[in-house]
Short mmCIF file of C-alpha atoms and ligand atoms in Angstrom, two decimals:
data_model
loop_
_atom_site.label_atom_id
_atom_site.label_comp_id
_atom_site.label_asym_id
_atom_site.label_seq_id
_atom_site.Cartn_x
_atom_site.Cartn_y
_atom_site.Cartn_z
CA UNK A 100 132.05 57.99 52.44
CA UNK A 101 135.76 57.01 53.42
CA UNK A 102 136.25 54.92 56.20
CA UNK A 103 138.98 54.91 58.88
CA UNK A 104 140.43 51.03 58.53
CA UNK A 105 142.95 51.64 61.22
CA UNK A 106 142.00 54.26 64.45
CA UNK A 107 144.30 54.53 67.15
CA UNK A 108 143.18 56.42 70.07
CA UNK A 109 145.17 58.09 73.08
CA UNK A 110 147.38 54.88 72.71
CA UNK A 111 150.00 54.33 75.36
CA UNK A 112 152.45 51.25 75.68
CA UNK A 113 155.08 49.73 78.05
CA UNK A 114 156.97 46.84 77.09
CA UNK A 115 157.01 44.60 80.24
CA UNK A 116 160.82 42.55 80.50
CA UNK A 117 162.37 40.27 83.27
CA UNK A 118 163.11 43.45 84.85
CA UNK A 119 159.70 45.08 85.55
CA UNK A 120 157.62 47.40 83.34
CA UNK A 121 160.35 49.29 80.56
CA UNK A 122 159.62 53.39 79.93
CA UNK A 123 156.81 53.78 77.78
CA UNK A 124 157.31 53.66 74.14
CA UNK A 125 154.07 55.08 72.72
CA UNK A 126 152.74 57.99 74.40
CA UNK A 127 149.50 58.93 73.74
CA UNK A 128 149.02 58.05 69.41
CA UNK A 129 146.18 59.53 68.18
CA UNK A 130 145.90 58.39 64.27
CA UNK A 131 143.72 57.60 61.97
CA UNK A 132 143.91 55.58 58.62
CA UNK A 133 141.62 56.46 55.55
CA UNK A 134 140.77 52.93 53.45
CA UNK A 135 142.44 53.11 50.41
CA UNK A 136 145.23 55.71 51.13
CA UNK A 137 149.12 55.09 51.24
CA UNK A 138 150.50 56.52 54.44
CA UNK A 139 154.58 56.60 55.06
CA UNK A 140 155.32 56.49 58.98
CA UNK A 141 159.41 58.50 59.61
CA UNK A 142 160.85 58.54 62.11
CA UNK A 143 164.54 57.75 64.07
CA UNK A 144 165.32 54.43 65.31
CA UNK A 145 163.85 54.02 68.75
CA UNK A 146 161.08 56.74 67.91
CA UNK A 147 158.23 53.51 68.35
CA UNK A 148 157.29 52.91 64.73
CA UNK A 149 157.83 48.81 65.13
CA UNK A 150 155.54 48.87 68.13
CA UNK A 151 153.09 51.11 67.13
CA UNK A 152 152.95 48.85 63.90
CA UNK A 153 152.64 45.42 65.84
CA UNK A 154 149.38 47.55 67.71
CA UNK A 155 148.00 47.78 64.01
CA UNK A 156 146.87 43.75 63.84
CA UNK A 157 146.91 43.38 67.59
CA UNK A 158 150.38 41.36 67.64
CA UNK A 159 150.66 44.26 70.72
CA UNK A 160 147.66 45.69 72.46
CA UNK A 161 148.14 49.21 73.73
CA UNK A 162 148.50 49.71 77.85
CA UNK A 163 146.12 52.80 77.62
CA UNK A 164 143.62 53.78 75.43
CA UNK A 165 142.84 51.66 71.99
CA UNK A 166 143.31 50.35 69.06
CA UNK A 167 140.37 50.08 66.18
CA UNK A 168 140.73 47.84 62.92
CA UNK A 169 137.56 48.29 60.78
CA UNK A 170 135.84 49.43 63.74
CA UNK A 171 137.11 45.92 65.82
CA UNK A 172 138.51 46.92 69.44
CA UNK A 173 142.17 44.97 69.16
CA UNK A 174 141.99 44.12 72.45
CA UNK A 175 138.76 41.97 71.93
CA UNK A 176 139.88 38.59 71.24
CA UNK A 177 136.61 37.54 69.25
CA UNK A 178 137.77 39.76 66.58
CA UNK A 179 141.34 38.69 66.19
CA UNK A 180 141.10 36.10 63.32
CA UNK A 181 138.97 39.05 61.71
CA UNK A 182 141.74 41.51 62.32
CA UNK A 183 144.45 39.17 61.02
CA UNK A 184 142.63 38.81 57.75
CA UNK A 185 142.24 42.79 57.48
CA UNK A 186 145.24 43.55 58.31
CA UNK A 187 148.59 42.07 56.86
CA UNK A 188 152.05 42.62 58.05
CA UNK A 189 155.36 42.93 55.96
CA UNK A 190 158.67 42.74 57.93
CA UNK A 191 161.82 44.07 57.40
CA UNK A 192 164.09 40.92 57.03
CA UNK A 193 162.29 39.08 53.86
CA UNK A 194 164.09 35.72 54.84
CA UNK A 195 162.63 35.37 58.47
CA UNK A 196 159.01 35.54 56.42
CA UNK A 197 160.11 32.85 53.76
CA UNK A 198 158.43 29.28 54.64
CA UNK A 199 158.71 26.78 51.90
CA UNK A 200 161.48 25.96 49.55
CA UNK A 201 159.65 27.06 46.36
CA UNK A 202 157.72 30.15 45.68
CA UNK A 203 154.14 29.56 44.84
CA UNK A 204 153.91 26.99 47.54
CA UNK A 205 155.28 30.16 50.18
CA UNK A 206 152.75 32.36 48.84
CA UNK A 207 149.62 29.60 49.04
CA UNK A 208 150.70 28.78 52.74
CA UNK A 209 148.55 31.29 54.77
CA UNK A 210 145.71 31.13 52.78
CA UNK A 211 145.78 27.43 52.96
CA UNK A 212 146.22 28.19 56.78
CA UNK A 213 143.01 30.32 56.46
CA UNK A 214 141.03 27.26 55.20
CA UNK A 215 140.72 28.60 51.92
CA UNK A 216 139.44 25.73 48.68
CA UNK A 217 142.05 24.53 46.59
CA UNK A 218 141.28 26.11 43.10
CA UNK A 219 140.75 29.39 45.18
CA UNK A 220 144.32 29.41 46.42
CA UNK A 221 145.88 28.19 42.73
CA UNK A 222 144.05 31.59 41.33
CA UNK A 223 144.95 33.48 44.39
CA UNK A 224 148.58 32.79 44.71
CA UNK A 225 148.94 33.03 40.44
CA UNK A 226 147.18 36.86 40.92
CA UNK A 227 149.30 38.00 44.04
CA UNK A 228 152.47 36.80 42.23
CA UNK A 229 151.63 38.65 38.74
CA UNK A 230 151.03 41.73 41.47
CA UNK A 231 154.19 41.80 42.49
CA UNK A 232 155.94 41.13 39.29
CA UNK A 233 156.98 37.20 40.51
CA UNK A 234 154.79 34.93 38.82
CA UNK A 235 157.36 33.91 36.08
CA UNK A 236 159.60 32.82 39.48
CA UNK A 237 157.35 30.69 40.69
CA UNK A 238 158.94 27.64 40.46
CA UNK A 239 161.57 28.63 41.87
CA UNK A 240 163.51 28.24 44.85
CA UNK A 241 163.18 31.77 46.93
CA UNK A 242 166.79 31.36 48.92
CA UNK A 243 167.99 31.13 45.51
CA UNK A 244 166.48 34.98 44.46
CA UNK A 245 167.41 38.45 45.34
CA UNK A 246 166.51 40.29 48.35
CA UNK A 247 163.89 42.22 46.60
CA UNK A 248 162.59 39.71 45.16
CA UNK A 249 162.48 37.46 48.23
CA UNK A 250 160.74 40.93 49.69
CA UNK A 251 157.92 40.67 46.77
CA UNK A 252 157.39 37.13 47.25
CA UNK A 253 156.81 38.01 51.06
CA UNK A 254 154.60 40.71 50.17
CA UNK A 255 152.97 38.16 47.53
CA UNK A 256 151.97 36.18 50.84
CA UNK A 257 150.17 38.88 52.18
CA UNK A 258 148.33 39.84 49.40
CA UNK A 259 147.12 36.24 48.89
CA UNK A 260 145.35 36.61 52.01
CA UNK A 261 143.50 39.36 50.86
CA UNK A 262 143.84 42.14 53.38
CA UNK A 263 142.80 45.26 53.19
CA UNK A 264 145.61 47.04 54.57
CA UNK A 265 149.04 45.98 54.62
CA UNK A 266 151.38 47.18 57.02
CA UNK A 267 155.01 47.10 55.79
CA UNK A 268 157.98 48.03 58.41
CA UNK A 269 161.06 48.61 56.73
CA UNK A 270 160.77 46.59 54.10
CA UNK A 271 163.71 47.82 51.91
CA UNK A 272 166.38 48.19 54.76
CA UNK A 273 167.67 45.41 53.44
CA UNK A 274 167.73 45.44 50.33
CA UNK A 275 169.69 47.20 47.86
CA UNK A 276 168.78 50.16 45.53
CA UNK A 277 167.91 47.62 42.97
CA UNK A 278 165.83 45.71 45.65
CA UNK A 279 164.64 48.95 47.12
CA UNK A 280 162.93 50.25 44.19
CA UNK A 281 161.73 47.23 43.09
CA UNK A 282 159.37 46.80 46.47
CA UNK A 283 158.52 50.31 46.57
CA UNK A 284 157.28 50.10 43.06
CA UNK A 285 154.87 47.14 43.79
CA UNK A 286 153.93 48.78 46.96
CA UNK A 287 152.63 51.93 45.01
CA UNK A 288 150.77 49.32 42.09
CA UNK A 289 149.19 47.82 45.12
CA UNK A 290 147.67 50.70 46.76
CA UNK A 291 146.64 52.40 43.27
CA UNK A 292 145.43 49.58 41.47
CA UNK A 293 144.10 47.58 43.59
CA UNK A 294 143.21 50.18 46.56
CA UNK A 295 144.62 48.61 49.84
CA UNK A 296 145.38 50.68 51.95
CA UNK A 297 149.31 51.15 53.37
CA UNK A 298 151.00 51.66 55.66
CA UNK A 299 154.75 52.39 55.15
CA UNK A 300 157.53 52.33 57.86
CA UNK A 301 160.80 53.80 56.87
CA UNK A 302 163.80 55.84 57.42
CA UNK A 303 164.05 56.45 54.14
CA UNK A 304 162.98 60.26 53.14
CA UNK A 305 162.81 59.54 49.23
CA UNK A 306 160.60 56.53 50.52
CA UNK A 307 158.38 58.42 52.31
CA UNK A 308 158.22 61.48 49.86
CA UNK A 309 155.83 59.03 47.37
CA UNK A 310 152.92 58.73 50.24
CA UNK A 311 150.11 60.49 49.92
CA UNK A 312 150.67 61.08 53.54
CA UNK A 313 153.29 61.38 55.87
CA UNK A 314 153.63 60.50 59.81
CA UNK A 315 156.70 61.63 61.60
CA UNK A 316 157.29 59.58 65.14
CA UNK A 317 159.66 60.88 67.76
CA UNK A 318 159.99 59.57 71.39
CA UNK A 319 156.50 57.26 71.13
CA UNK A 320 154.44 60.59 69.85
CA UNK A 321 153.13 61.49 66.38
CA UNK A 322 155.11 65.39 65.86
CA UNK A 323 153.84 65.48 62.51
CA UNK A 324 150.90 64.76 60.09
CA UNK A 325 150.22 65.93 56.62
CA UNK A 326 151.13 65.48 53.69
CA UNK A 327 154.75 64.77 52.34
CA UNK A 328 155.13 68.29 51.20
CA UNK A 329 154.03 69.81 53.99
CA UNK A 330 155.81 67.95 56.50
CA UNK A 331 158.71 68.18 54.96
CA UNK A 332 159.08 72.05 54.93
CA UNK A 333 159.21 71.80 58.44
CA UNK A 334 162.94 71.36 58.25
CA UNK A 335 164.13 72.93 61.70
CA UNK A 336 161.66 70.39 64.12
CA UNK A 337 162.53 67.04 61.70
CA UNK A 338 166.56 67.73 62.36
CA UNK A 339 165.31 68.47 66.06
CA UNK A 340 164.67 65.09 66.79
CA UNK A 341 167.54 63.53 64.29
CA UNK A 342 166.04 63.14 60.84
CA UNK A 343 167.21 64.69 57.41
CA UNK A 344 165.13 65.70 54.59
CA UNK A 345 164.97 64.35 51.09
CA UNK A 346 167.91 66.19 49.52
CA UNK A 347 165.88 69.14 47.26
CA UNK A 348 164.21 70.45 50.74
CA UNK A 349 167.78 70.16 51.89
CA UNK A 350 169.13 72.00 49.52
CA UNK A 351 166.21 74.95 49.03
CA UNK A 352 166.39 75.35 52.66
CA UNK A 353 170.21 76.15 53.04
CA UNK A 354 169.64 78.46 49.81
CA UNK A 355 166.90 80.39 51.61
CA UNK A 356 168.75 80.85 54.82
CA UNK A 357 171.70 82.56 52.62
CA UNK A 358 168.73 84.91 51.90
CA UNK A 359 167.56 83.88 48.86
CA UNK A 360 163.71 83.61 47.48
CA UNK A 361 162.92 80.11 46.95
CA UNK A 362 159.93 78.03 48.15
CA UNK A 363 160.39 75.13 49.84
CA UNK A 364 157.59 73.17 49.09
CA UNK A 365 159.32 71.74 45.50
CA UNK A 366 160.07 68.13 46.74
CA UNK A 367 160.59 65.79 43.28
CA UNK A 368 163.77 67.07 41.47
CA UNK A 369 161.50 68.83 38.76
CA UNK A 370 159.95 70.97 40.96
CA UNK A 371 163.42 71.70 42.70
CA UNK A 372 165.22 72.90 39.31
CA UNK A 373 161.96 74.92 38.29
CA UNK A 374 162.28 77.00 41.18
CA UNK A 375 165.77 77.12 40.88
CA UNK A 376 165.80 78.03 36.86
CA UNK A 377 163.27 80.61 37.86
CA UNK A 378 165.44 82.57 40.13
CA UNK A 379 167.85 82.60 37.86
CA UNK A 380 166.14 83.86 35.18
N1 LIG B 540 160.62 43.64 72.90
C1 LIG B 540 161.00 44.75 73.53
N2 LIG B 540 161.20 44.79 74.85
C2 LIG B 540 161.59 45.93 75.47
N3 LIG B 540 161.80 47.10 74.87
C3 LIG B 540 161.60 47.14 73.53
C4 LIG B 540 161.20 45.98 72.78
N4 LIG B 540 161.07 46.33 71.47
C5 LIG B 540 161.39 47.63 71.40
N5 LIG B 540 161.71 48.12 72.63
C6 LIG B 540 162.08 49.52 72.93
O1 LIG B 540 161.00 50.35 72.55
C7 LIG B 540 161.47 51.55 71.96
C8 LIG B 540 160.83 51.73 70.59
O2 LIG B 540 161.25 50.68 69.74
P1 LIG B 540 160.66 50.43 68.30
O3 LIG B 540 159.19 50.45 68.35
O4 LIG B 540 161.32 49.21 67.78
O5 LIG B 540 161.16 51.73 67.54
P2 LIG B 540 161.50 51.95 65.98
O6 LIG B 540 160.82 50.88 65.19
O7 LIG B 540 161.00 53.33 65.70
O8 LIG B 540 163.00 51.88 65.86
C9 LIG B 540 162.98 51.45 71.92
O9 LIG B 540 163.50 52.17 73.01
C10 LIG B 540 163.25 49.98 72.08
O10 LIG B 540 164.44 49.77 72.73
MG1 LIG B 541 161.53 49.47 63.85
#
């Protein structure tokens, strides 16, 4: 039986500044998150995917309702150390998460936080760096390396906690194409070879077209929920609230509102010049 490893219910959050209590920036989230699945969260800036990420290893806990990690209440502070371990987080900027000044050594630094034996951490920090395609760099120095390969080493020191989930927000706005498609590709290895489950902030659509799920955020509420193909055929309500769609869905749905007969559930670029050879024929 699959498990939920994440379960946000009714959740509802205020930041609270100098000022007094700010609007609310999640309004009532209501989402689950299957172990083992890869899960892309879309959705404009200020739409409350950073906080509702931060609820997701109880770096926030929600104002209303709750937040469930492997069936732990965030909010109970006996189960945070517990949470922590399950849940690993992934930031946008890799060099804010870069600690030591050579690689292995930044990867073995939260497990040897965690309390974790000596020859554990040599075979944990050689495994997560062969996951994410680093280990041959790991001598090196990471200001010296590329974005996306600072990213990997970041994600490397995740992994060599062992979570169970990761939690990534924006990892590639960083980064370059190069960069970009280097993290995305270890992200996918992750989740299908070894089966942790992810989560995946973006604002990229081609980014979020490769989940096996898609969440669309707008103004601190989840709008949308399935997956990436049927989300994205609902065109008119994404542009409602300011996001595109990956480019084929783009392009089928202007073609269909001149009239023509096209579907627009053919996402990759196959599927999009199928349908496209097919009317023609
Ligand atoms: N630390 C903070 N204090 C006050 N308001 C914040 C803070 N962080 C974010 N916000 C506000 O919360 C809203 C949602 O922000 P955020 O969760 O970062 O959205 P996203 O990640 O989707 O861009 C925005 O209006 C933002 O200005
Ligand atoms: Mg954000």
């Amino acid at each position: 039986m699959s498990q939920d490893i994440i379960r946000a219910e009714e959740v509802r959050f205020s930041y609270t500044t100098a000022e007094g209590v700010a609007p609310v920036v999640l309004d009532g989230v209501d989402l689950k998150i299957e172990e083992g699945s890869f899960v892309a969260v879309l959705g404009h800036n200020g739409s409350g995917k950073s906080t509702l990420a931060k609820h997701m290893n109880a770096i926030l806990l929600p104002t209303g309702g709750a937040v469930y990690v492997s069936g732990m209440d965030t909010a109970d502070e006996a189960h945070l150390l517990d949470i922590r371990r399950t849940v690993g987080m992934v930031f946008q900027n890799p060099d804010n998460q870069i600690v030591a000044n050579v690689v292995e050594e930044d990867v073995a630094f939260a497990p040897e936080n965690l309390g974790v034996p000596p020859e554990e951490i040599r075979r944990r920090v050689d495994d997560a760096l062969k996951a994410v395609g680093m280990y041959e760099f790991r001598e090196h120095a990471p200001h010296l390396l590329s974005g996306g390969q600072k990213q990997r080493v970041a994600i490397a020191g995740v992994i060599a906690m062992q979570p169970r989930c990761i939690v990534l927000d924006e990892p590639t706005a960083m980064l370059d194409p190069v960069g970009r498609r280097e993290v995305l590709t270890t992200i996918k290895n992750l989740n299908r070879t070894s089966g942790v489950t992810v989560v995946l902030i973006t604002h990229h659509m081609d980014e979020a077209a490769q989940a096996d799920r898609l969440v669309v955020m707008a103004r601190g509420k989840v709008i949308a929920d399935g997956t990436p193909k049927e989300v994205f055929q609902r065109v008119e309500e994404l542009k409602a609230v300011g996001l595109t769609v990956p480019e084929t869905t783009e392009l089928l749905w202007e073609l269909r509102q001149d009239g023509l007969d096209l579907p627009l559930d053919a996402l990759s670029d196959e599927e999009c010049a199928d349908a496209l050879y097919q009317l023609l024929q």
